[in-house]
Short mmCIF file of C-alpha atoms in Angstrom, two decimals:
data_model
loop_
_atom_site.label_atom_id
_atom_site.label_comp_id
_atom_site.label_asym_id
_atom_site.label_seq_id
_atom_site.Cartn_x
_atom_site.Cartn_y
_atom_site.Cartn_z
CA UNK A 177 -44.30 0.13 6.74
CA UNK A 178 -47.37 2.71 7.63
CA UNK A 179 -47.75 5.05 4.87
CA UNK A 180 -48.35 9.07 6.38
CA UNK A 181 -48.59 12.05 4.42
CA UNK A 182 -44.62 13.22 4.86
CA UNK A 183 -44.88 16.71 5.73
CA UNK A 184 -46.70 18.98 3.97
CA UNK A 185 -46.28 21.57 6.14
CA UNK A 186 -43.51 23.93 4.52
CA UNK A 187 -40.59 23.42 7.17
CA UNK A 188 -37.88 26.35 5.88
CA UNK A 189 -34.07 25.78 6.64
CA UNK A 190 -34.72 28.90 8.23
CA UNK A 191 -37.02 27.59 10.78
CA UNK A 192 -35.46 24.36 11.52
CA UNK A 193 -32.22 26.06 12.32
CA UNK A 194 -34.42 27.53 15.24
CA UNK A 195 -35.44 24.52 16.35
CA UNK A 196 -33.49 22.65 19.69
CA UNK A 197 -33.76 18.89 18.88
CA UNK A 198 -34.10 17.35 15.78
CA UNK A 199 -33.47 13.80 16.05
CA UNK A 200 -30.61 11.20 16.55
CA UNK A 201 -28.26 13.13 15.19
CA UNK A 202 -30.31 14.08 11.90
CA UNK A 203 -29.81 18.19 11.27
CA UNK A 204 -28.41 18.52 15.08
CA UNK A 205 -26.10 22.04 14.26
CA UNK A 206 -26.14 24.68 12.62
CA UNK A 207 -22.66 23.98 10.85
CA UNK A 208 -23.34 20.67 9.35
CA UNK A 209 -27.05 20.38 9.05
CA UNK A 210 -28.24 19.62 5.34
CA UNK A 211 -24.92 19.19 3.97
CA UNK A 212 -23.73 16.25 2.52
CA UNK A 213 -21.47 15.35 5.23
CA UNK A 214 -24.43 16.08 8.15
CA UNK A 215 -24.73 12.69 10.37
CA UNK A 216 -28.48 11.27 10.76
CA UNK A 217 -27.65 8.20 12.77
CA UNK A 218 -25.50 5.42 14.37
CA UNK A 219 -26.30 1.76 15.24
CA UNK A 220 -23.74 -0.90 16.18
CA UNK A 221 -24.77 -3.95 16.95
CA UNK A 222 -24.24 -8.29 17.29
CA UNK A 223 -26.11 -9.21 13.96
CA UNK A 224 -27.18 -12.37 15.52
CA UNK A 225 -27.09 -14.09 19.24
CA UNK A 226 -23.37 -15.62 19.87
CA UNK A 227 -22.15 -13.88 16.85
CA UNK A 228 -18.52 -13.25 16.68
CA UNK A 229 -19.22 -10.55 14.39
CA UNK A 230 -19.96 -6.86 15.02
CA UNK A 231 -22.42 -4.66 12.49
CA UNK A 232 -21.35 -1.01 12.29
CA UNK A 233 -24.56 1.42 10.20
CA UNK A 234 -23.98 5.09 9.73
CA UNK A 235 -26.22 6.96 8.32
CA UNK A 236 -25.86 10.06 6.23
CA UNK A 237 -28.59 12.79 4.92
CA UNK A 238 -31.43 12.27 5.23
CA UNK A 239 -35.00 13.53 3.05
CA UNK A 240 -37.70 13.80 6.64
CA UNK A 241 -37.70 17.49 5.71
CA UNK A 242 -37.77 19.25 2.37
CA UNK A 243 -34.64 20.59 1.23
CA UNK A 244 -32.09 18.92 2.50
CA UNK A 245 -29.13 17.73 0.82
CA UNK A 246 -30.28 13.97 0.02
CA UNK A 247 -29.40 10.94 -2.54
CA UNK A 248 -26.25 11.22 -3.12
CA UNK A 249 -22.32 10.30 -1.27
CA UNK A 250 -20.28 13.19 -1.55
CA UNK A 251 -16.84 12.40 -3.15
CA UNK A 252 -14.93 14.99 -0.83
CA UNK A 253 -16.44 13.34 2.12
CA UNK A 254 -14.16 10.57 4.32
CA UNK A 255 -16.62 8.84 7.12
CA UNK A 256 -14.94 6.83 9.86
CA UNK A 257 -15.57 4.93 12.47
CA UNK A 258 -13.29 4.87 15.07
CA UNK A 259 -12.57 2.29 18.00
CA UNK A 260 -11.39 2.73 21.04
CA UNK A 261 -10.22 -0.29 23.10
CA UNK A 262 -8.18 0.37 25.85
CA UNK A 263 -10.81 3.21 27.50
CA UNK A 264 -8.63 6.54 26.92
CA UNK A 265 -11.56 7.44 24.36
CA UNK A 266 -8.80 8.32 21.82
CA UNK A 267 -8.85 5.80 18.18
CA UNK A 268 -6.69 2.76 18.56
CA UNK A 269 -8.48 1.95 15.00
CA UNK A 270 -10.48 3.39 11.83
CA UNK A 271 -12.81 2.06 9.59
CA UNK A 272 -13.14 3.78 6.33
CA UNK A 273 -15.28 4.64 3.80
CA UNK A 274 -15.22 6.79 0.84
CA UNK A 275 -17.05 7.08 -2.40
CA UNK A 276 -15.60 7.35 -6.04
CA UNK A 277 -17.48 6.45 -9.04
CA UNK A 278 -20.57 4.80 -8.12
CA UNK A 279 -17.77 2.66 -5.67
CA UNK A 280 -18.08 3.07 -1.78
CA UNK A 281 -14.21 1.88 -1.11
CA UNK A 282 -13.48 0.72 2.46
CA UNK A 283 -10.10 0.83 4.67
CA UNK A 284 -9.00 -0.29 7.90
CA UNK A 285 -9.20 -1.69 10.81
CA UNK A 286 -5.93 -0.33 11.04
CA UNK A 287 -4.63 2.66 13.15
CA UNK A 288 -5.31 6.46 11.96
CA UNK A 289 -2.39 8.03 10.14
CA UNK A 290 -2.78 10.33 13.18
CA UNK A 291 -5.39 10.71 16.63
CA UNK A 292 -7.47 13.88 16.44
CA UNK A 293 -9.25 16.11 13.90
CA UNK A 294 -7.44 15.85 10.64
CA UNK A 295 -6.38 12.24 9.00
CA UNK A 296 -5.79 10.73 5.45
CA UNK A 297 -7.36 7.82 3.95
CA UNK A 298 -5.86 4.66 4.64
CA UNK A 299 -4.74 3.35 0.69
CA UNK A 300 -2.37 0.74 2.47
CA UNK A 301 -5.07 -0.99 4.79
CA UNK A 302 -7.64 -2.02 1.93
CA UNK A 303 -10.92 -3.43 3.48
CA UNK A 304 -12.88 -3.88 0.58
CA UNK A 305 -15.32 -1.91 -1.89
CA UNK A 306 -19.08 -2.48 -2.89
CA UNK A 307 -21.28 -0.76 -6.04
CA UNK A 308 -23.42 2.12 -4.07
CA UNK A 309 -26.99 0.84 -4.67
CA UNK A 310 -29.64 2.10 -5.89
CA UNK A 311 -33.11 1.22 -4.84
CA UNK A 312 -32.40 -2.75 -4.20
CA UNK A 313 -29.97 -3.47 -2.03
CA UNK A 314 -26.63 -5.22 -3.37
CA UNK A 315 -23.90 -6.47 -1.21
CA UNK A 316 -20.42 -7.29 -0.67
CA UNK A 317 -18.75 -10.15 1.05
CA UNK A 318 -15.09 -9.95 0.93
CA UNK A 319 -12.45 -13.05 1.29
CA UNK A 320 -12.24 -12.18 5.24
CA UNK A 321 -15.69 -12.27 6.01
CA UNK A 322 -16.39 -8.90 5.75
CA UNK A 323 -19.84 -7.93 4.65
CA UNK A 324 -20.15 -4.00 2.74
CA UNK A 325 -23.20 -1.79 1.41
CA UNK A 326 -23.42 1.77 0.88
CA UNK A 327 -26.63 3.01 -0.92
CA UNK A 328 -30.53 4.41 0.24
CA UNK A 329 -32.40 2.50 2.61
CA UNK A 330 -35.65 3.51 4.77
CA UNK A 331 -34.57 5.39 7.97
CA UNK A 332 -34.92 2.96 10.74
CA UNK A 333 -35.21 5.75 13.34
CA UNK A 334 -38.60 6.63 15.29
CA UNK A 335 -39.35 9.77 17.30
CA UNK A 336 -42.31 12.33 17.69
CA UNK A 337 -40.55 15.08 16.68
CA UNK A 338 -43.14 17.34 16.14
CA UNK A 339 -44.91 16.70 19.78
CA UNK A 340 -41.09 16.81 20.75
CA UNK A 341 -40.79 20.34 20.15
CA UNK A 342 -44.08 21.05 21.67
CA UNK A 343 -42.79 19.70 24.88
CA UNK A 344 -39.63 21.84 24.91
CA UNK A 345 -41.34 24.51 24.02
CA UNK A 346 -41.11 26.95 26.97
CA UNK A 347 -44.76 28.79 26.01
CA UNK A 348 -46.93 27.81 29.25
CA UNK A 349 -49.55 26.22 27.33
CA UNK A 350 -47.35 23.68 24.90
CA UNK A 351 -48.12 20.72 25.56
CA UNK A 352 -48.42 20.73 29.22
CA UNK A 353 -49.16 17.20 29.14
CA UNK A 354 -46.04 15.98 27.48
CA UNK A 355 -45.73 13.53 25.33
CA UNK A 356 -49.28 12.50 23.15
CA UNK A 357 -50.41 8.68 24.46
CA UNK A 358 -49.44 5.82 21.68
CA UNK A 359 -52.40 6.41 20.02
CA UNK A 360 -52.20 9.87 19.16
CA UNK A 361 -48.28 9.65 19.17
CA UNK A 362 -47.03 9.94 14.92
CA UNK A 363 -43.17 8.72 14.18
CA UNK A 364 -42.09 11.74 12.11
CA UNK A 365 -39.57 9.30 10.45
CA UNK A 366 -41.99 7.17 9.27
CA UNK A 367 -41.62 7.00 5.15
CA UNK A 368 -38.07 9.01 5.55
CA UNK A 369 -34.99 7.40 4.00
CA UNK A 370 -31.12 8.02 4.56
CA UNK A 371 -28.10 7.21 2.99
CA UNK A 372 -26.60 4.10 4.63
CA UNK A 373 -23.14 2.85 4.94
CA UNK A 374 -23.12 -0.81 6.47
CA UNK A 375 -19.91 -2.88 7.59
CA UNK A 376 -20.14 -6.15 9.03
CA UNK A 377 -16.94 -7.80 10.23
CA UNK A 378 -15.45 -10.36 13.02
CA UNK A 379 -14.40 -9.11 15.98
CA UNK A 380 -11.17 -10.65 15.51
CA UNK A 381 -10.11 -7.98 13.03
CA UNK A 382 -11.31 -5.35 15.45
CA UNK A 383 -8.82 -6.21 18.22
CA UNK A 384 -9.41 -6.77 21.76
CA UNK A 385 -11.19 -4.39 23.96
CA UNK A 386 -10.31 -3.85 27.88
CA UNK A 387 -12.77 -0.64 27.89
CA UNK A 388 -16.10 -0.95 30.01
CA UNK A 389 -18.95 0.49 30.14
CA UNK A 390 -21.06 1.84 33.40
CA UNK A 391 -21.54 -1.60 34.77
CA UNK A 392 -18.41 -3.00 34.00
CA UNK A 393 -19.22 -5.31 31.11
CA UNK A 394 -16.36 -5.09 28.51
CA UNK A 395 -16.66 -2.61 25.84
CA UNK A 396 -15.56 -1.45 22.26
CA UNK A 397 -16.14 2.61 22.84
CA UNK A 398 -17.33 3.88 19.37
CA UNK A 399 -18.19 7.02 17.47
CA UNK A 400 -18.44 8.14 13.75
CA UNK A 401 -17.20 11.13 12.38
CA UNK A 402 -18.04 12.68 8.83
CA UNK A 403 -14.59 14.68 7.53
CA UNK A 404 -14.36 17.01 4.63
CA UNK A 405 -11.80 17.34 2.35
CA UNK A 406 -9.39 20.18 2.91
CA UNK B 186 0.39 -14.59 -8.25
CA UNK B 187 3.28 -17.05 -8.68
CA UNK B 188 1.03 -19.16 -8.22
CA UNK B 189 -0.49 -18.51 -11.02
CA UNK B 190 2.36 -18.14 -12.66
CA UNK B 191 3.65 -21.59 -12.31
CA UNK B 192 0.00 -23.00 -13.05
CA UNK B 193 0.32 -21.18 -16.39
CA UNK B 194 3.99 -22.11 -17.18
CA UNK B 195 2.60 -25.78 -16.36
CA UNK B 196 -0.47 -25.22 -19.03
CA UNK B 197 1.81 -23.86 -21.49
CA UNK B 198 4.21 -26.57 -21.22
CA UNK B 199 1.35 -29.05 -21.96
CA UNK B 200 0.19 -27.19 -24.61
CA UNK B 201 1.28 -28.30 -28.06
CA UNK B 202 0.84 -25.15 -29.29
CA UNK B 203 3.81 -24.20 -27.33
CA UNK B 204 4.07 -20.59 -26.53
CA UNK B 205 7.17 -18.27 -25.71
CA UNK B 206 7.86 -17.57 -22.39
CA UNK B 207 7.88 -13.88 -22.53
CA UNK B 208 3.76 -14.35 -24.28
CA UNK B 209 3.03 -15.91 -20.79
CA UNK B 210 0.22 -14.06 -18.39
CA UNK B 211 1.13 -11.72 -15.58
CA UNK B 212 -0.15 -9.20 -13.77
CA UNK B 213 1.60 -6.22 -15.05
CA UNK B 214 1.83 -6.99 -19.06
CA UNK B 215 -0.69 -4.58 -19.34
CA UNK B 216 -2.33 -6.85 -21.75
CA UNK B 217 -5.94 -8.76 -20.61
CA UNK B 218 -5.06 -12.10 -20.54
CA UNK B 219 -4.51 -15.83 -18.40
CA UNK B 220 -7.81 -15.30 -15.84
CA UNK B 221 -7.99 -11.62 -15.66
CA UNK B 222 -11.18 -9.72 -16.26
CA UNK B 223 -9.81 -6.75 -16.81
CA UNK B 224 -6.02 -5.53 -18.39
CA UNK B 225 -4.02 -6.63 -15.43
CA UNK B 226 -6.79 -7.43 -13.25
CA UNK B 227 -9.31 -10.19 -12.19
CA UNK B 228 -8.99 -13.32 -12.10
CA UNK B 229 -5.68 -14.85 -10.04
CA UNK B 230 -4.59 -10.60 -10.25
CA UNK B 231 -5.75 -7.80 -7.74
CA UNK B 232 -9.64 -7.18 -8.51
CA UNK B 233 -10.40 -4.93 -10.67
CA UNK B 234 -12.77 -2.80 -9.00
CA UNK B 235 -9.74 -1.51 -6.67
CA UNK B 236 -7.24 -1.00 -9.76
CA UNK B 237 -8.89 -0.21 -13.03
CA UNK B 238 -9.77 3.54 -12.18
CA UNK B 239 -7.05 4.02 -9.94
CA UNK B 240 -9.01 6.32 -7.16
CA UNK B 241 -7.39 9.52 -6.48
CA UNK B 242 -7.55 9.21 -1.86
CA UNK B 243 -5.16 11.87 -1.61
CA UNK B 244 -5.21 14.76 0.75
CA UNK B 245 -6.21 15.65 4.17
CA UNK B 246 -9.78 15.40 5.90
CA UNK B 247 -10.80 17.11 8.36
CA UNK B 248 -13.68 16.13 10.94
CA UNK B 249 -17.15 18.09 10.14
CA UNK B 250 -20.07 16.35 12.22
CA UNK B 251 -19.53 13.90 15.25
CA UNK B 252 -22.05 10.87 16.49
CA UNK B 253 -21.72 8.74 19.28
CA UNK B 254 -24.79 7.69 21.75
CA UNK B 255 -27.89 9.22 19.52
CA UNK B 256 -29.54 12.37 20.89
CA UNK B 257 -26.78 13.44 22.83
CA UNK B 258 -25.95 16.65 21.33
CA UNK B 259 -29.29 17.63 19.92
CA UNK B 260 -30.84 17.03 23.40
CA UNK B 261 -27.96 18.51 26.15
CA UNK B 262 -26.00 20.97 23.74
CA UNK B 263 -28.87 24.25 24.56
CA UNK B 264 -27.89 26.53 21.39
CA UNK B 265 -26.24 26.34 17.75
CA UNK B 266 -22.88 27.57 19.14
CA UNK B 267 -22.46 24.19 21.22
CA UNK B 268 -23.82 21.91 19.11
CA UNK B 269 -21.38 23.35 16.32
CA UNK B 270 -18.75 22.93 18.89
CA UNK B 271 -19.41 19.16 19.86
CA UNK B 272 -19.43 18.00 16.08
CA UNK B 273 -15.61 18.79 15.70
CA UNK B 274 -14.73 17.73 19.21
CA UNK B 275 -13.10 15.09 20.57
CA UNK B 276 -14.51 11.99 22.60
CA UNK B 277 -11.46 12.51 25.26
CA UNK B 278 -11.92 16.08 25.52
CA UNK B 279 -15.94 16.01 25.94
CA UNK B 280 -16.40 15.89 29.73
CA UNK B 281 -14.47 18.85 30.37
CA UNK B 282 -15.64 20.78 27.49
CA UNK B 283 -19.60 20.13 27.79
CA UNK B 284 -20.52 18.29 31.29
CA UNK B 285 -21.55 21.66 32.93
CA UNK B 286 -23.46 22.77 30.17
CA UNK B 287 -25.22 19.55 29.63
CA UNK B 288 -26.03 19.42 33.53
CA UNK B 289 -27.65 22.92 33.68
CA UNK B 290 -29.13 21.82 30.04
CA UNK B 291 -31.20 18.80 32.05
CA UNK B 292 -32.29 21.66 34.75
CA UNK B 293 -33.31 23.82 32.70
CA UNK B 294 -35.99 21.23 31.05
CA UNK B 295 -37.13 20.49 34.55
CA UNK B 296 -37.51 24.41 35.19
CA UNK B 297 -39.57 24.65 31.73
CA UNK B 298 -42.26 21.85 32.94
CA UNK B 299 -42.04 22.93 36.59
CA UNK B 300 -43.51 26.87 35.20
CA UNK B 301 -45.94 24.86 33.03
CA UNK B 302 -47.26 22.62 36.56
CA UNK B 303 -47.90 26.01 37.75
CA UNK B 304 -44.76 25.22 40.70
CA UNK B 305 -41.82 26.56 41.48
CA UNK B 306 -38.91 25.99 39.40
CA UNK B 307 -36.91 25.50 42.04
CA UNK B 308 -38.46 22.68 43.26
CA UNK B 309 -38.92 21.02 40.66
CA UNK B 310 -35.37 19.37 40.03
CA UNK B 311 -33.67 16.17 38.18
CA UNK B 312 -33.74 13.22 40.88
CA UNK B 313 -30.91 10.73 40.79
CA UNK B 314 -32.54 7.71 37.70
CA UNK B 315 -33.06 4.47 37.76
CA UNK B 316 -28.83 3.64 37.76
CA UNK B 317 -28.86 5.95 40.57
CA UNK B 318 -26.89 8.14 38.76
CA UNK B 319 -27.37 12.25 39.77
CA UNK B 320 -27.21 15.03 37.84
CA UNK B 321 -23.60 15.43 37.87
CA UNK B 322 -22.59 11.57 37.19
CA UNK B 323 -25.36 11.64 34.37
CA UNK B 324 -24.25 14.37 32.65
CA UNK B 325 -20.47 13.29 32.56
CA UNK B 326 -21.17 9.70 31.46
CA UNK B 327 -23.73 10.67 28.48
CA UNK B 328 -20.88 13.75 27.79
CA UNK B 329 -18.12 11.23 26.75
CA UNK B 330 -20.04 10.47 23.98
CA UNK B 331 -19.18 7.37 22.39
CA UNK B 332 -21.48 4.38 21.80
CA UNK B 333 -20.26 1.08 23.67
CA UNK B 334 -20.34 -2.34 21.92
CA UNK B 335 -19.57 -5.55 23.53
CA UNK B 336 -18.64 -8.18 21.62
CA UNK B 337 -19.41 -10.57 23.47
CA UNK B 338 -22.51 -9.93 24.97
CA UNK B 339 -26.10 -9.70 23.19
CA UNK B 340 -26.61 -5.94 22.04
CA UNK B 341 -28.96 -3.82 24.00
CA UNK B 342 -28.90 0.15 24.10
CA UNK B 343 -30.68 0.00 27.40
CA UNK B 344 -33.78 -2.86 27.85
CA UNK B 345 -35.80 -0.52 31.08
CA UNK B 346 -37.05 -4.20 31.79
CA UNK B 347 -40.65 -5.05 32.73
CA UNK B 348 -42.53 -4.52 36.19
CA UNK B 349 -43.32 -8.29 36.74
CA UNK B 350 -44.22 -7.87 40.04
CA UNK B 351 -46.59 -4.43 39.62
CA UNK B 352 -44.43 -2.90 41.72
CA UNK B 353 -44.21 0.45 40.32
CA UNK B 354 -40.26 -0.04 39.41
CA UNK B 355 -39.42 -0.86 36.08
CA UNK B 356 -36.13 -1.86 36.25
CA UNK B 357 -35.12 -3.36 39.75
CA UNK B 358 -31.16 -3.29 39.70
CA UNK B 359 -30.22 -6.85 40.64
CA UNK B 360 -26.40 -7.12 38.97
CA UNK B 361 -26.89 -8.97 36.24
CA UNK B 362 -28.28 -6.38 34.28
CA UNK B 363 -27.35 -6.34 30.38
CA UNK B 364 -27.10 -2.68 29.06
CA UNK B 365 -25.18 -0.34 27.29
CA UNK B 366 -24.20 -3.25 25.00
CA UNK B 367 -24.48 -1.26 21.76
CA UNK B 368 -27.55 -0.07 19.78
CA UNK B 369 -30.38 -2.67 18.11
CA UNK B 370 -32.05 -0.88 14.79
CA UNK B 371 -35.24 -1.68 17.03
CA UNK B 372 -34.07 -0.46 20.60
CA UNK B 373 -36.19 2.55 21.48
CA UNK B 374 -33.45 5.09 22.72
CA UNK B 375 -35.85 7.87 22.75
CA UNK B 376 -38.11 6.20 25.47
CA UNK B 377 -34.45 4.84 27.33
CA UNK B 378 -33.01 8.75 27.30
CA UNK B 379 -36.35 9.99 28.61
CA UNK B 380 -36.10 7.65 31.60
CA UNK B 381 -32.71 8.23 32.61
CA UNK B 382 -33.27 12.07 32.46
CA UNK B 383 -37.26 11.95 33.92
CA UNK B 384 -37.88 9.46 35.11
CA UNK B 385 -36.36 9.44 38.31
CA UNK B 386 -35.15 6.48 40.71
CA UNK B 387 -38.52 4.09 39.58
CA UNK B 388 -37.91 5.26 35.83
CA UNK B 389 -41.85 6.63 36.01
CA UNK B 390 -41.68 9.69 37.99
CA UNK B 391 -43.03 12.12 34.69
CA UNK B 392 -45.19 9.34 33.50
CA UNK B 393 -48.75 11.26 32.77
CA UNK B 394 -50.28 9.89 36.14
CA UNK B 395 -53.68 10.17 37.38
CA UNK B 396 -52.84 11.19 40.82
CA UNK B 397 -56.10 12.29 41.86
CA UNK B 398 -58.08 9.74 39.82
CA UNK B 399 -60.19 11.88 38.47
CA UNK B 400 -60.11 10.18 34.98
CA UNK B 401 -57.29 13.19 34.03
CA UNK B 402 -53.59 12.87 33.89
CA UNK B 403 -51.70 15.23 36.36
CA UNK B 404 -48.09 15.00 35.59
CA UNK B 405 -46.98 15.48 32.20
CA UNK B 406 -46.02 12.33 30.11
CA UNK B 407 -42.47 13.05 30.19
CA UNK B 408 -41.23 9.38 30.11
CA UNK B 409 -41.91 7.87 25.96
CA UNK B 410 -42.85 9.62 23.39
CA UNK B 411 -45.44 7.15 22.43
CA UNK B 412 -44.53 5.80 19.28
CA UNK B 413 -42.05 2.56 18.31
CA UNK B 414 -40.00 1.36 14.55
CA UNK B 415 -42.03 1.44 11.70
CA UNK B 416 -39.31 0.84 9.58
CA UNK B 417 -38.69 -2.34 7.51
CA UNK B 418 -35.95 -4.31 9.78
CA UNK B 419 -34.75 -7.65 7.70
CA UNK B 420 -32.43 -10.59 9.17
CA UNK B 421 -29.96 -10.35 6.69
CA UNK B 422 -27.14 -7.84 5.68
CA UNK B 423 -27.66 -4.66 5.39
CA UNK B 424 -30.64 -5.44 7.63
CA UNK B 425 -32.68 -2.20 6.51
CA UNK B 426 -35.18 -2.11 3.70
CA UNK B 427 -35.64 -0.79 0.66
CA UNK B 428 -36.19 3.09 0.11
CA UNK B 429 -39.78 4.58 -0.19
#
């Protein structure tokens, strides 16, 4: 990975609550941004060609900007993701996770105690658990086939953010060219890290979707939530 | 754990140092013994790891920040309020909550580079992208804002293609297109989102053109933001590498 000086420049809470687009989801609101609970990013993926396994990362803080809440999985904080199969874009299913002790503990598939906002953790639909890591990775691999990590990794996210908020700027003379040309262009993520939670697990446990997408190819709809204990 | 039970009672039987019954291994003796690693735990008994420090998961969470496609509410939500708003919403209650907002969101970044080409903001508008999709349509599929997997197709956030034949397009829509799969560590969704909302029908419309050929650009570069992963991407689990 290309080494840059991370950002000298003394970004305040302050200012980056005035700014309109941050990233991803890194710092996107007011009400979340630099807590522990605030949302940086979501990939879901195949991990390999033909695989009949699914990859779910969410990640969680992040350090791109000084003074953000970073390094460590809050205890009070539940993260799901939920799946959607049938296309009403409400959860047919949850996955899990939840720190305690230097443990990330993982529930579900299974279906929420209840649709919506609010929800308890599923102790009856154990998934799995895996130490939180520190700087080297270490992973789980249940009896099912289900792969687990929870613990620091690099942020795999790239964006101009900087130039970004040049270009939105509405000031006549920022950046009226746009965007700066690949060599000028600078990945403000580059050398940033995040807190990642990873779940790898077949399909099969996931159920089967009759969702689809924009051209009609069939679909799991997904999204991650962070929730805060009440 | 009758199993192991039986395989134990079997053991002991063998054993000439015969042992009482009610000495033999279970799982709730509360003694470490038979396989376990741990008092009650281990071995042929639950893991340890899930029963030694018996986790307190008790009590009711409520939802505090939301994520489905990336950029979705930090690019279309235009002020703290809504972006606040869409981070305790609900996927099924998104279009009617946020699609007008988000659709005079994308109008009002065409109005902020239309003052900045010295043109009227009213004609400078959103034109329907590369799907074909107009301003309305655009703005209610990106506001149910979930992320789409397919299991059984290979993973791509959105691959804009390659213009094989110099033809200007980037992406000509032929029906076997493979998108909106699900999201790659390495899929560039910055470059994909600025297409879809600049880039017009050819996907190149805000592209930093020369028009004039004067050896200057002429139209903002609206389309990529120039820069690709830098991250460390491995091929095994968690896929991600190691903190800096």
């Amino acid at each position: 990975m290309k080494k840059t000086t991370k950002y000298a420049i003394g970004f305040s809470i302050l200012l980056m609550a005035t700014l309109v687009f941050i990233a991803a989801d890194h710092i996107d609101a007011p009400g979340s941004m630099a807590t522990t609970a605030d949302i940086a990013d979501y990939f879901a993926f195949e991990p390999t060609e033909d695989s009949d396994n699914t990859t779910f990362i969410v990640d969680l803080q992040s350090n791109v900007l000084p003074d953000l809440a970073y390094g460590t999985f809050d205890e009070d904080v539940l993260t799901e993701i939920n799946i959607d199969l049938d296309g009403d874009l409400i959860e047919d299913a949850v996955i899990q996770a939840i720190p305690r002790n230097d443990i990330m503990y993982f529930f579900g598939p299974a279906a929420p105690s209840q649709t919506g906002l609010s929800g308890t953790v599923l102790v009856n639909s154990p998934l799995g658990s895996v130490a939180i890591s520190g700087a080297t990775a270490v992973t789980e691999t249940t009896d099912s086939g289900v792969k687990l990590f929870a613990g620091p990794r690099q942020d795999p996210f790239f964006f101009d953010f900087f130039q970004f908020n040049a270009v939105i700027d509405p000031a006549i003379d920022s950046a009226p060219g746009g965007f700066l040309p690949p060599s000028e262009a600078t990945d403000t993520f580059d050398g940033a890290n995040t807190m990642t939670i990873a779940v790898e697990l077949p399909n099969s446990l996931l159920g089967t979707p009759t969702a689809t997408n924009a051209l009609g190819l069939t679909v799991y709809n997904t999204w991650i939530t962070t929730n805060r204990k009440q | 754990m009758a199993l192991a039970t039986i395989t134990l009672l079997e053991s002991c039987n063998n054993d000439d140092d015969v042992m009482a019954p009610e000495q033999m291994a279970t799982c709730d003796d509360n003694i470490m013994n038979g396989d376990e690693t741990g008092v009650d735990c281990g071995g042929s008994c639950n893991p340890c790891e899930t029963m030694g420090m018996n986790p307190d998961f008790t009590g009711t969470f409520v939802q505090v920040d939301f994520m489905g496609r990336p950029g979705i509410n930090t690019v279309l939500s235009a002020d703290g309020a809504t972006k606040d708003a869409h981070n305790v919403a609900l996927p099924s209650e998104m279009v009617a909550m946020f699609q007008t907002a988000f659709e005079a969101r994308l109008e009002q970044y065409h109005d902020v580079y239309a003052a900045k080409l010295g043109l009227d903001p009213a004609d400078v508008n959103y034109e329907n992208n590369i799907l074909g999709l107009d301003a309305v349509t655009v703005t209610t599929v990106l506001a149910a804002d979930v992320l789409q997997v397919a299991p059984d197709l290979p993973t791509t956030y959105f691959n804009p293609g390659t213009d094989f034949d110099n033809d200007g397009r980037i992406l000509v829509p032929d029906g076997d297109e493979v998108a909106l799969t699900g999201r790659m560590l390495s899929d560039d969704i910055i470059d994909v989102s600025l297409i879809l909302l600049f880039g017009g029908a050819e996907g190149d419309r805000f592209s930093g053109q020369d028009v004039d050929m004067d050896g200057t650009p002429d139209l903002p570069r609206l389309t990529s933001d120039g820069v690709g992963l830098t991250a460390d991407i491995l091929t095994d689990f968690p896929y991600i590498g190691d903190p800096e």
